[in-house]
Tab-separated table of C-alpha atoms and ligand atoms in Angstrom:
chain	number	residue	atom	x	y	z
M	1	UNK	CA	0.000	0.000	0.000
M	2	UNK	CA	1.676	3.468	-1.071
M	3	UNK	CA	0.539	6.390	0.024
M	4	UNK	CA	-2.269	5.749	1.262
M	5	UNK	CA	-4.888	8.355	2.661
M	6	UNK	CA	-8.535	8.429	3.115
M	7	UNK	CA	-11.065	10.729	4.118
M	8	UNK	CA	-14.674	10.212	5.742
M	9	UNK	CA	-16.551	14.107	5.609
M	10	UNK	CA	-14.044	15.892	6.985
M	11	UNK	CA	-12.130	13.217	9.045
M	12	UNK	CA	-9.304	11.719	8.295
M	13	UNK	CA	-9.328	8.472	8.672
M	14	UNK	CA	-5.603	7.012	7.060
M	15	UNK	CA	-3.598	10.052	6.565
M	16	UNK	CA	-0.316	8.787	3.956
M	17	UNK	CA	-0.050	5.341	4.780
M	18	UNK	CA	2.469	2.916	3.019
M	19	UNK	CA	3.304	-0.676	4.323
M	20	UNK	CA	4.526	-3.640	2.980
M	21	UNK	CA	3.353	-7.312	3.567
M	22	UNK	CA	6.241	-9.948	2.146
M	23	UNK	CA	5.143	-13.789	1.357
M	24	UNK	CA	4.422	-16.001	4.633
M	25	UNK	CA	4.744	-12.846	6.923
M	26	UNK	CA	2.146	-11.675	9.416
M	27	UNK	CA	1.857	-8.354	9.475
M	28	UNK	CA	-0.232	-6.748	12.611
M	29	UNK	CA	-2.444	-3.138	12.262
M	30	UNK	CA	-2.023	-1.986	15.924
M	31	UNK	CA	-3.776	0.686	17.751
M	32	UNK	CA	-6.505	2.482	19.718
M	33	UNK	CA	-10.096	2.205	18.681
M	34	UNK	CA	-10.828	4.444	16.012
M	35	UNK	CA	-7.314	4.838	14.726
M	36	UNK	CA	-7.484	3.651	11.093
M	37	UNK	CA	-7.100	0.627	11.253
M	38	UNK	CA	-10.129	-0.953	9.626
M	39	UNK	CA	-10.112	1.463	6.861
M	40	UNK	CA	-6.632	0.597	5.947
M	41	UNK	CA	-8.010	-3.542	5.639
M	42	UNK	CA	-10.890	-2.518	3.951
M	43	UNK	CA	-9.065	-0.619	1.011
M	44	UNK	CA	-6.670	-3.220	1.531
M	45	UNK	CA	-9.553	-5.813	0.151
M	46	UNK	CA	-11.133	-3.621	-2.224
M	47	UNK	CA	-13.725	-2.941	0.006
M	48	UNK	CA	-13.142	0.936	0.314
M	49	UNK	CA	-12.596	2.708	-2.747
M	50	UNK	CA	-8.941	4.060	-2.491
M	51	UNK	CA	-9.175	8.091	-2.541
M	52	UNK	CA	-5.374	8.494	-2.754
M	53	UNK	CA	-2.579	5.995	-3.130
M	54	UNK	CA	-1.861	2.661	-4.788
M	55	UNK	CA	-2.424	-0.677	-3.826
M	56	UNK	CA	-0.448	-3.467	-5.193
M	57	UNK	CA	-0.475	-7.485	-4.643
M	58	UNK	CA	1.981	-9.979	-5.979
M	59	UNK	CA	3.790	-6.770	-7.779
M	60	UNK	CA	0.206	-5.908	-9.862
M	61	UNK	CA	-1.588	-2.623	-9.210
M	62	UNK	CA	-4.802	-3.249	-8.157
M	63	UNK	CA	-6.408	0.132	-7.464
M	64	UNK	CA	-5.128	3.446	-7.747
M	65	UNK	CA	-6.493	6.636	-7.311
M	66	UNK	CA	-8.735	8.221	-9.722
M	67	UNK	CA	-8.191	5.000	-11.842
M	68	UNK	CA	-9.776	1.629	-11.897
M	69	UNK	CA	-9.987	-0.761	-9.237
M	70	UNK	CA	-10.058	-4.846	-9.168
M	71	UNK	CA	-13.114	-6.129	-7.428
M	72	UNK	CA	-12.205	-7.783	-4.064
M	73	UNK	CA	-12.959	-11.269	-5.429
M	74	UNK	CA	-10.571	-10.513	-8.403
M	75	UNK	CA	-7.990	-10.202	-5.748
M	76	UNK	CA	-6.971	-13.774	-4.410
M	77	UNK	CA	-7.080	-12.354	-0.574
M	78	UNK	CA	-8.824	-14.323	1.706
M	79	UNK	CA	-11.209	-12.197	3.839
M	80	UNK	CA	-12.312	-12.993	7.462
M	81	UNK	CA	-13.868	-9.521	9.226
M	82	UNK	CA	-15.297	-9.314	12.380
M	83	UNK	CA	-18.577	-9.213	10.599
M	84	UNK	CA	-18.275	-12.269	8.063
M	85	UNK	CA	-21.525	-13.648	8.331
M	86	UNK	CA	-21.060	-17.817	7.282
M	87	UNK	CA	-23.916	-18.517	4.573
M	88	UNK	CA	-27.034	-19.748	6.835
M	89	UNK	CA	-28.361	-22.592	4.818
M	90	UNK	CA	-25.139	-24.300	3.822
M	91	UNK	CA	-23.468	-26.541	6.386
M	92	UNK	CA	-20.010	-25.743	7.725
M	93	UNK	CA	-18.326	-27.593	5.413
M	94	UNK	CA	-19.929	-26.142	2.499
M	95	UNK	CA	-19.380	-23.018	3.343
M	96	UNK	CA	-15.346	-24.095	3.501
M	97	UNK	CA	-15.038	-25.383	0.366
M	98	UNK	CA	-17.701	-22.750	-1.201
M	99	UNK	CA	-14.702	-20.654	-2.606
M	100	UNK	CA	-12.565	-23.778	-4.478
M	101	UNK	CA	-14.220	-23.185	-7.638
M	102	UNK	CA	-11.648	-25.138	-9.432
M	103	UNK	CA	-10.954	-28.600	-7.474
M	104	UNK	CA	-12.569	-31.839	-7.862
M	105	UNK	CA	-15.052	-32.061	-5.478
M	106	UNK	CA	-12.850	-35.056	-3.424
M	107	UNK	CA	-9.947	-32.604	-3.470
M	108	UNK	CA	-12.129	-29.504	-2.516
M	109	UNK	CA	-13.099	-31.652	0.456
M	110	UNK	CA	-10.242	-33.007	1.556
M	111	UNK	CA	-8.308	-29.455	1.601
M	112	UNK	CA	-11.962	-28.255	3.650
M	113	UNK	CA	-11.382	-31.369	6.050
M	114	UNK	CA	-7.699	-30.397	7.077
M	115	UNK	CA	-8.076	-26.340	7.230
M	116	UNK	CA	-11.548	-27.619	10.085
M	117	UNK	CA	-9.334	-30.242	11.634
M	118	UNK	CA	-6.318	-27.658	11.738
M	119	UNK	CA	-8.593	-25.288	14.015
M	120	UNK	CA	-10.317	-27.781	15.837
M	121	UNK	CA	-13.251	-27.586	14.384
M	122	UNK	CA	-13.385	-31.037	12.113
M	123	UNK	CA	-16.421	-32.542	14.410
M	124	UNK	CA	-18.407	-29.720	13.138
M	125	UNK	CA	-18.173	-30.237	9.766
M	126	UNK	CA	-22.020	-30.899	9.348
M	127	UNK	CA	-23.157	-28.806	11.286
M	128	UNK	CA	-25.343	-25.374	10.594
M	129	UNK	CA	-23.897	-21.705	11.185
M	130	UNK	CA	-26.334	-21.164	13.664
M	131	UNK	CA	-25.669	-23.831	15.957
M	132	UNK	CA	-22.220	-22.915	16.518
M	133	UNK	CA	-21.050	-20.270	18.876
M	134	UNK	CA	-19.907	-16.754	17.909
M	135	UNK	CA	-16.451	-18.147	18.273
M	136	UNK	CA	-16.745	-21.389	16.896
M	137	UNK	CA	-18.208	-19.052	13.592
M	138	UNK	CA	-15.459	-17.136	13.442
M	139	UNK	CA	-12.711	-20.240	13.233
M	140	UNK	CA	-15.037	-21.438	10.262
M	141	UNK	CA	-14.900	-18.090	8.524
M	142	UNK	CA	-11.295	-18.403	9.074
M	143	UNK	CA	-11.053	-21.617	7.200
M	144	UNK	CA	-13.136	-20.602	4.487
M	145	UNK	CA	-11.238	-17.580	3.894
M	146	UNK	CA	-7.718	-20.103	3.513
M	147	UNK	CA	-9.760	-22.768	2.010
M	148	UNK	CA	-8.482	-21.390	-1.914
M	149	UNK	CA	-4.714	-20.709	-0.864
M	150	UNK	CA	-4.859	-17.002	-1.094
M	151	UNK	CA	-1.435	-14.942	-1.568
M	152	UNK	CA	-3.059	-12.650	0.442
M	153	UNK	CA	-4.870	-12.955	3.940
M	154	UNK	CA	-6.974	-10.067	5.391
M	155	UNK	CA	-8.199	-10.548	9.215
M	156	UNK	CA	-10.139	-8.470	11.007
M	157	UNK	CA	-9.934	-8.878	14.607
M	158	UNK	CA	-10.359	-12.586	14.255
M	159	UNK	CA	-10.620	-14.016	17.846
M	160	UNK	CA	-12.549	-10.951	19.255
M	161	UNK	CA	-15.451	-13.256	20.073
M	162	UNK	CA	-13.366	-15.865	21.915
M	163	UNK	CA	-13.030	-16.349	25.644
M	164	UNK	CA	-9.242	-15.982	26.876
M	165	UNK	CA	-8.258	-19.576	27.026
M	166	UNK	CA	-10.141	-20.583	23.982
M	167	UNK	CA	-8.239	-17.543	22.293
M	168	UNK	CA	-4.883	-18.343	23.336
M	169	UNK	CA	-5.360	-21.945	21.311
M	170	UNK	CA	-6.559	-20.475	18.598
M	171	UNK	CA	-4.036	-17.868	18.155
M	172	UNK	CA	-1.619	-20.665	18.126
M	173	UNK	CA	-3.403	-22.903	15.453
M	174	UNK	CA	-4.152	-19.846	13.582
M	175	UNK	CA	-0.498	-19.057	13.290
M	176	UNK	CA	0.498	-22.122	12.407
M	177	UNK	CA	-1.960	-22.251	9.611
M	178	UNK	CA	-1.216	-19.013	7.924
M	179	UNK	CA	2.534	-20.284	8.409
M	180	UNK	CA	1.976	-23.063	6.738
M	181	UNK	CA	0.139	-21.968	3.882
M	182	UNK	CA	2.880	-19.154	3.020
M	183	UNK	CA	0.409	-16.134	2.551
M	184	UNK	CA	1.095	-12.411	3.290
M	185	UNK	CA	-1.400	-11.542	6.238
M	186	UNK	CA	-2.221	-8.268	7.590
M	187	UNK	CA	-4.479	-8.693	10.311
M	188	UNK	CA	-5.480	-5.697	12.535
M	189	UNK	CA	-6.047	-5.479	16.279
M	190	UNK	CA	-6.043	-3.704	19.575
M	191	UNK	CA	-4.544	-5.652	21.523
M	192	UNK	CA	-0.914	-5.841	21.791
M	193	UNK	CA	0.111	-9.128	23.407
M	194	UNK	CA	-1.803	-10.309	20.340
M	195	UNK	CA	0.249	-8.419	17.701
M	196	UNK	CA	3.553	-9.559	19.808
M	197	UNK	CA	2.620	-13.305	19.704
M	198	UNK	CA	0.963	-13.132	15.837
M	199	UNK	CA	3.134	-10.982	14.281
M	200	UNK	CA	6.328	-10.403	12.476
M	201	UNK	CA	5.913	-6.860	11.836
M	202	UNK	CA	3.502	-4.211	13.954
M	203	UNK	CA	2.325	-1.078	12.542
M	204	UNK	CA	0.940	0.767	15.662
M	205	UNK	CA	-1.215	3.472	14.112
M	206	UNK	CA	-2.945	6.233	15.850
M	207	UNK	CA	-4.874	8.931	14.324
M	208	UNK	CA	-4.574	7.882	11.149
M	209	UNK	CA	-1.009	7.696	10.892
M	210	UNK	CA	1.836	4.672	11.362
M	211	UNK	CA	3.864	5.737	14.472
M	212	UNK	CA	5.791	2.998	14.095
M	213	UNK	CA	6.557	-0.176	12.052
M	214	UNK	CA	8.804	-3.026	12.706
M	215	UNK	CA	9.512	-6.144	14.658
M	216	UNK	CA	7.738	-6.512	17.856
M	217	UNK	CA	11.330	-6.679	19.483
M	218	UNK	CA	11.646	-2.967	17.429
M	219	UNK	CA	8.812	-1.606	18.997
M	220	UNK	CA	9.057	-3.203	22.327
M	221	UNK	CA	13.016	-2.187	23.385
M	222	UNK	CA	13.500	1.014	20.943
M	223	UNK	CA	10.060	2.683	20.877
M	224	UNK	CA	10.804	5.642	18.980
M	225	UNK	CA	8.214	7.657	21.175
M	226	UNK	CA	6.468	7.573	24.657
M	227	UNK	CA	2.683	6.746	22.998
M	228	UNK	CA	4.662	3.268	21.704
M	229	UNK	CA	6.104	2.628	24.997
M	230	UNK	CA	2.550	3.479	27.298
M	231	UNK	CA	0.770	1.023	24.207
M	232	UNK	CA	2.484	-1.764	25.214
M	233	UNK	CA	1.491	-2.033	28.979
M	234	UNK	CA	1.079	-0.032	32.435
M	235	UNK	CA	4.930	2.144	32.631
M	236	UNK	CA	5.947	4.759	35.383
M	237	UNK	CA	6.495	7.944	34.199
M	238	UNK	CA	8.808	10.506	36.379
M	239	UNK	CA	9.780	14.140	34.943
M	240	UNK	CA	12.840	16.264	35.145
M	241	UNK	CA	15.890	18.049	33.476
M	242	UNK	CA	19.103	16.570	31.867
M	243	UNK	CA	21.719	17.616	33.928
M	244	UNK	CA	24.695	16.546	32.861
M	245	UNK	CA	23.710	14.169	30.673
M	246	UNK	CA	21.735	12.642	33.062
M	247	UNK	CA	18.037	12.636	34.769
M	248	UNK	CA	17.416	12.950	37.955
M	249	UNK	CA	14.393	10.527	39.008
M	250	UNK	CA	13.618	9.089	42.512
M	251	UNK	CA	15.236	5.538	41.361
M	252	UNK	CA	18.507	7.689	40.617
M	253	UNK	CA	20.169	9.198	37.659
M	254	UNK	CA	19.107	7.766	34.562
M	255	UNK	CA	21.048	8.256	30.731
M	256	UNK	CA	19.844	10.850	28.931
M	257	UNK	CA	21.160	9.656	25.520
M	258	UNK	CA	21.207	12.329	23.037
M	259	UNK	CA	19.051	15.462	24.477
M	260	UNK	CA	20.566	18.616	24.886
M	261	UNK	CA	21.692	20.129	28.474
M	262	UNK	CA	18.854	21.691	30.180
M	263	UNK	CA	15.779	19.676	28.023
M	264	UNK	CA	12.735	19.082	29.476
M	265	UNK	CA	12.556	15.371	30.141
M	266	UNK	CA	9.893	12.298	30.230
M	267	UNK	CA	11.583	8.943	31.747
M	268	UNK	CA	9.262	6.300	31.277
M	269	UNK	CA	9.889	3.167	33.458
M	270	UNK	CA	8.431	-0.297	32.841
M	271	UNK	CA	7.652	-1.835	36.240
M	272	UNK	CA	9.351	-4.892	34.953
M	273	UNK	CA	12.658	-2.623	34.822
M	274	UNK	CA	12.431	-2.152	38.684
M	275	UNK	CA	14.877	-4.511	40.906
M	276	UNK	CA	13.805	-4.905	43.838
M	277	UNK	CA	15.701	-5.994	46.826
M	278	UNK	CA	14.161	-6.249	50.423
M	279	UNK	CA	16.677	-4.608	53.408
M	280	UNK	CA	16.764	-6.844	56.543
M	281	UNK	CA	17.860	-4.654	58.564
M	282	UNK	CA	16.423	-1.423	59.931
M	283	UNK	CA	17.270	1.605	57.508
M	284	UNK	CA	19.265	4.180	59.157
M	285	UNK	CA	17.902	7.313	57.059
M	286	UNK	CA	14.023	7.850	55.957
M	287	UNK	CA	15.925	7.910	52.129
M	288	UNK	CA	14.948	4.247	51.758
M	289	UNK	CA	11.853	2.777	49.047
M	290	UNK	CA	9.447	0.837	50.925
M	291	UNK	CA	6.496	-1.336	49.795
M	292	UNK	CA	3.152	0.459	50.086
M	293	UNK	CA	1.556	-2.775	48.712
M	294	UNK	CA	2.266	-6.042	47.229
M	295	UNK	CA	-0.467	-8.333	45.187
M	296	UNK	CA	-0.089	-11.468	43.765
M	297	UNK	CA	-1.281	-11.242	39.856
M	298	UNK	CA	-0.259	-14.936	39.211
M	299	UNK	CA	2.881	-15.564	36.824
M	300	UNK	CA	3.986	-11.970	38.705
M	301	UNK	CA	3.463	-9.940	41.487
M	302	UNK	CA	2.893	-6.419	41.648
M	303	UNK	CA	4.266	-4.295	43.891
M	304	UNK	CA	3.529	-0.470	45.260
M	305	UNK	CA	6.116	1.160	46.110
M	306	UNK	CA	7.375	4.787	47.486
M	307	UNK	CA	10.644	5.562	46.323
M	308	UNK	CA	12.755	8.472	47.569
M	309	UNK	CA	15.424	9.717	45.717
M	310	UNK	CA	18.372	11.036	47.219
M	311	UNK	CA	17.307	14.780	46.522
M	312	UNK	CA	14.369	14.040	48.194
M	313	UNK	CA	12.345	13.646	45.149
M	314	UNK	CA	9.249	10.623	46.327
M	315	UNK	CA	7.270	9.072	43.558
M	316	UNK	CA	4.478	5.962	43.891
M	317	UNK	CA	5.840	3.070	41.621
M	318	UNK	CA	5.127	0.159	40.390
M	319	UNK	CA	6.869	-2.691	40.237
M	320	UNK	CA	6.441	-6.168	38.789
M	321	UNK	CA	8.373	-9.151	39.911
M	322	UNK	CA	8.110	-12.567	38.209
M	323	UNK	CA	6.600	-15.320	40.569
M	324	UNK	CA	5.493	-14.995	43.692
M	325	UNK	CA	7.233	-12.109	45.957
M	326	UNK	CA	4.943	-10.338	48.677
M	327	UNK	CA	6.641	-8.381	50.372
M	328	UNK	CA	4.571	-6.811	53.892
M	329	UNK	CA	3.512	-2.898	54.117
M	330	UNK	CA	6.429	-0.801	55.030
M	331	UNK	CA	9.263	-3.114	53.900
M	332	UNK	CA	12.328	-1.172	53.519
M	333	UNK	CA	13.560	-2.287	50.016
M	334	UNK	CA	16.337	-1.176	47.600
M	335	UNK	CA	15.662	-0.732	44.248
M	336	UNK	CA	18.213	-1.328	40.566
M	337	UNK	CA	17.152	0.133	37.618
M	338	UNK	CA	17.430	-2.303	34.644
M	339	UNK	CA	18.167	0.671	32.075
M	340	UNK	CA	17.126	-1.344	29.032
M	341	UNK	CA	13.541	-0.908	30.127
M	342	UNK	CA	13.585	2.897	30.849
M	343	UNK	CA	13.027	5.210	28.042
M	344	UNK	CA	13.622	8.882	27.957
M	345	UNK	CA	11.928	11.496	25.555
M	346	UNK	CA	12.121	15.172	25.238
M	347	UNK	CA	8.681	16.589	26.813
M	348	UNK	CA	7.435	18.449	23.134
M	349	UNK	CA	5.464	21.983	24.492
M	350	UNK	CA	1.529	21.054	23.234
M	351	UNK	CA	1.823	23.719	20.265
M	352	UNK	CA	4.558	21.025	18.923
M	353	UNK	CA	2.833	18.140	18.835
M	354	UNK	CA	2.349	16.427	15.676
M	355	UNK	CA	-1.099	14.906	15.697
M	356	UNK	CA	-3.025	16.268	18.513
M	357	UNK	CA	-3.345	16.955	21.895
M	358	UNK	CA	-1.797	13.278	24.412
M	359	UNK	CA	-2.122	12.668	27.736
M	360	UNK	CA	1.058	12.835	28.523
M	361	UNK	CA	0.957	17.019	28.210
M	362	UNK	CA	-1.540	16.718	31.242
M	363	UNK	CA	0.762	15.125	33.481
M	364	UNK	CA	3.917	17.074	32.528
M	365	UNK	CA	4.775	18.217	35.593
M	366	UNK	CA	3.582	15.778	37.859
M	367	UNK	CA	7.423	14.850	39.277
M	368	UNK	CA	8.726	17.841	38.379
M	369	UNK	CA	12.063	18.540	39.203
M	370	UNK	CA	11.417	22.509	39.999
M	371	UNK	CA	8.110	22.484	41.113
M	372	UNK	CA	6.643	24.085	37.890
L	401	ATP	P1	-11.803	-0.158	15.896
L	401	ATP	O1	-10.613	-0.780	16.558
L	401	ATP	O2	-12.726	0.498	16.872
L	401	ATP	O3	-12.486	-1.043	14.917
L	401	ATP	P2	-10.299	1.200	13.777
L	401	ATP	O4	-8.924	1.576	14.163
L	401	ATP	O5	-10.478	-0.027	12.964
L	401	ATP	O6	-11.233	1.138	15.072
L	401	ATP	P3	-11.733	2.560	11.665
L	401	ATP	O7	-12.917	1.653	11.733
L	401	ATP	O8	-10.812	2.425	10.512
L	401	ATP	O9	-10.893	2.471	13.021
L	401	ATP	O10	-12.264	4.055	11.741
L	401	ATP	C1	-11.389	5.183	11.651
L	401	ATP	C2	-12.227	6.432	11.797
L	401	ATP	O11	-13.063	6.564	10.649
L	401	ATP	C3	-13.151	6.420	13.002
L	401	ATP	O12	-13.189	7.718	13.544
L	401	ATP	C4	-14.507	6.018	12.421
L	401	ATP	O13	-15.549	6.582	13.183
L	401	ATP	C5	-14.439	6.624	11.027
L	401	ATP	N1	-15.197	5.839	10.043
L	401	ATP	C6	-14.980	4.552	9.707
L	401	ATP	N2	-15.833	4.150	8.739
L	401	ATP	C7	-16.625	5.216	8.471
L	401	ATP	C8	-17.712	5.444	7.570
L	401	ATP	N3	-18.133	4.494	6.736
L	401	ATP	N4	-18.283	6.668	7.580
L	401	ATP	C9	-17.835	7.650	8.390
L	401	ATP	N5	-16.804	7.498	9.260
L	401	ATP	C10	-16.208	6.302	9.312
């Protein structure tokens, strides 16, 4: 897709997209509701007229602005939308091997058999649409949509009607299926430990534009601004000034990288970043972290914690520690920053932002280093 922009009235839904899907990769639309990333399918499949821009599969234009434009079933994507309603009177096996025009009807089958049987859903086979549940639907339209080997896969929030267990095995066998069969999938979604586990490229959009595009590792450990780094989970955020190439935060100095003397500064802190060690004996100053609260959340525990820094700076933190460590209220601790996990931005005045007015403005100043 090049170029890519599309208006509804006077919104902008896709402002100058262009993205690339290679053969037998997954590529993942990320992003808050609203942000495009529907649209960008939907022109994608020939769905949405494209306004402005090019769309090309297999190296062959398919629509371009102001030009023609191939109907989506002249496209060889495979389509499964949120909305894909299965065809009511034909059984679920019919409606898998509706779109294999050009098999024998044994081979037609047999290809229908092993996409059902691939996603669990082989027992079903002759069954109706509407005795299946809204998730057991949604595998079907899955398999119908592979069912004629398409070079391109379009999914639409496939698993949104699943509960989370059911979801998390059908993820897998989904992934495994688009593997095998060697297609170029884009498939959009909200929810980022879903476009970590599907993908092998994320696009995180947000009002209409990419932010950023590249391997979840990319995304995850160099987000190239703060909106990519709060995306991908609950992070501390402390304020202050680069002094000496450094900023001051209650967990100590932290690198400032690149940014000029005397900048502004975000630091942005995954909880997973903070180290924390519990003090046996009594702390002899008040300068100590302790544990306001600690609660078990399973695989991890997450803890509350007041830090002091050693210019008196106090923040409330969060912490997460793998397994099971619950520290009581008032536990003295000690605390090592892991510095891959702490990000630091320049904090842009609100008359610089790019796209719009962000949270983070709000709470500029809500550590700030000189009380502004
Ligand atoms: P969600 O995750 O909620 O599905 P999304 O990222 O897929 O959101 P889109 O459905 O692409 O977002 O919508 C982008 C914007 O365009 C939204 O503000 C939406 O209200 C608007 N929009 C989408 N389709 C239309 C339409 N047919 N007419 C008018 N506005 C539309």
């Amino acid at each position: 897709m090049q170029g890519i922009r599309h208006v509804f009235g006077n919104l902008a839904a896709v402002s100058d997209v262009s993205l690339d899907v290679h053969a037998g990769e997954v590529v993942c639309l990320l992003g808050p509701s609203g942000c495009g990333k529907t649209t960008l399918l939907r022109i994608a499949a020939g769905l949405e007229a494209v306004q402005q821009g090019a769309v090309a599969i297999h190296g062959r234009t398919v629509a371009v602005s102001g030009e023609g434009s191939l109907p989506p079933e002249k496209r060889n994507v495979g389509l499964a939308f949120q909305d894909s309603a299965l065809f009511p009177h034909l059984k679920v096996l019919e409606n898998v091997t509706f779109g294999i025009k050009s098999q024998p009807a044994a081979q037609r089958r047999k290809r229908a058999m092993d996409l059902l049987e691939q996603l669990g859903m082989a027992p079903y086979a002759m069954a109706y649409p509407h005795t299946l549940s809204g998730g057991q639907q949604q595998r079907v339209a899955l398999a119908r949509a592979l069912a004629p080997e398409p070079q391109v896969m379009l999914l639409d929030e496939p698993f949104s009607s699943l509960d989370a267990r059911l979801r998390d095995r059908i993820r897998d066998d989904t992934l495994h299926v688009l593997k095998r069969a060697g297609a170029g999938t884009l498939l959009v979604t909200h929810d980022p430990e879903e476009a970590m586990f599907m993908a092998d490229r994320i696009a995180l959009m947000r009002d209409g534009w990419i932010v950023q595009f590249g391997t979840p590792r990319e995304l995850y450990c160099y987000p190239r601004d703060p909106f990519v780094v709060t995306f991908f989970g609950d992070v501390n955020e402390v304020y202050g000034r680069v002094q000496g190439s450094v900023v001051q935060t209650p967990l100590g100095a932290v690198d400032a990288g690149d940014l000029p003397e005397g900048t502004r500064a975000q630091v942005l802190i995954r909880p997973e970043a903070l180290h924390v060690t519990e003090l046996n004996e009594s702390p002899t100053t008040h300068q100590y972290s302790h544990v306001i609260m600690a609660k078990l959340l399973g695989r991890s525990s997450l803890l509350h914690i007041c830090a002091h820094g050693q210019d008196g700076q106090e923040a409330h933190l969060h912490a997460r520690v793998p397994g099971v460590f619950l520290p009581v209220e008032g536990q003295p601790v000690t605390i090592r920053l892991d510095p891959s996990q702490v990000f630091v931005f320049p904090v842009v005045p609100r008359t610089r932002m790019a796209h719009g007015d962000t949270q983070e403005d709000h709470r500029e100043y809500a550590y700030s280093d000189d009380g502004q």
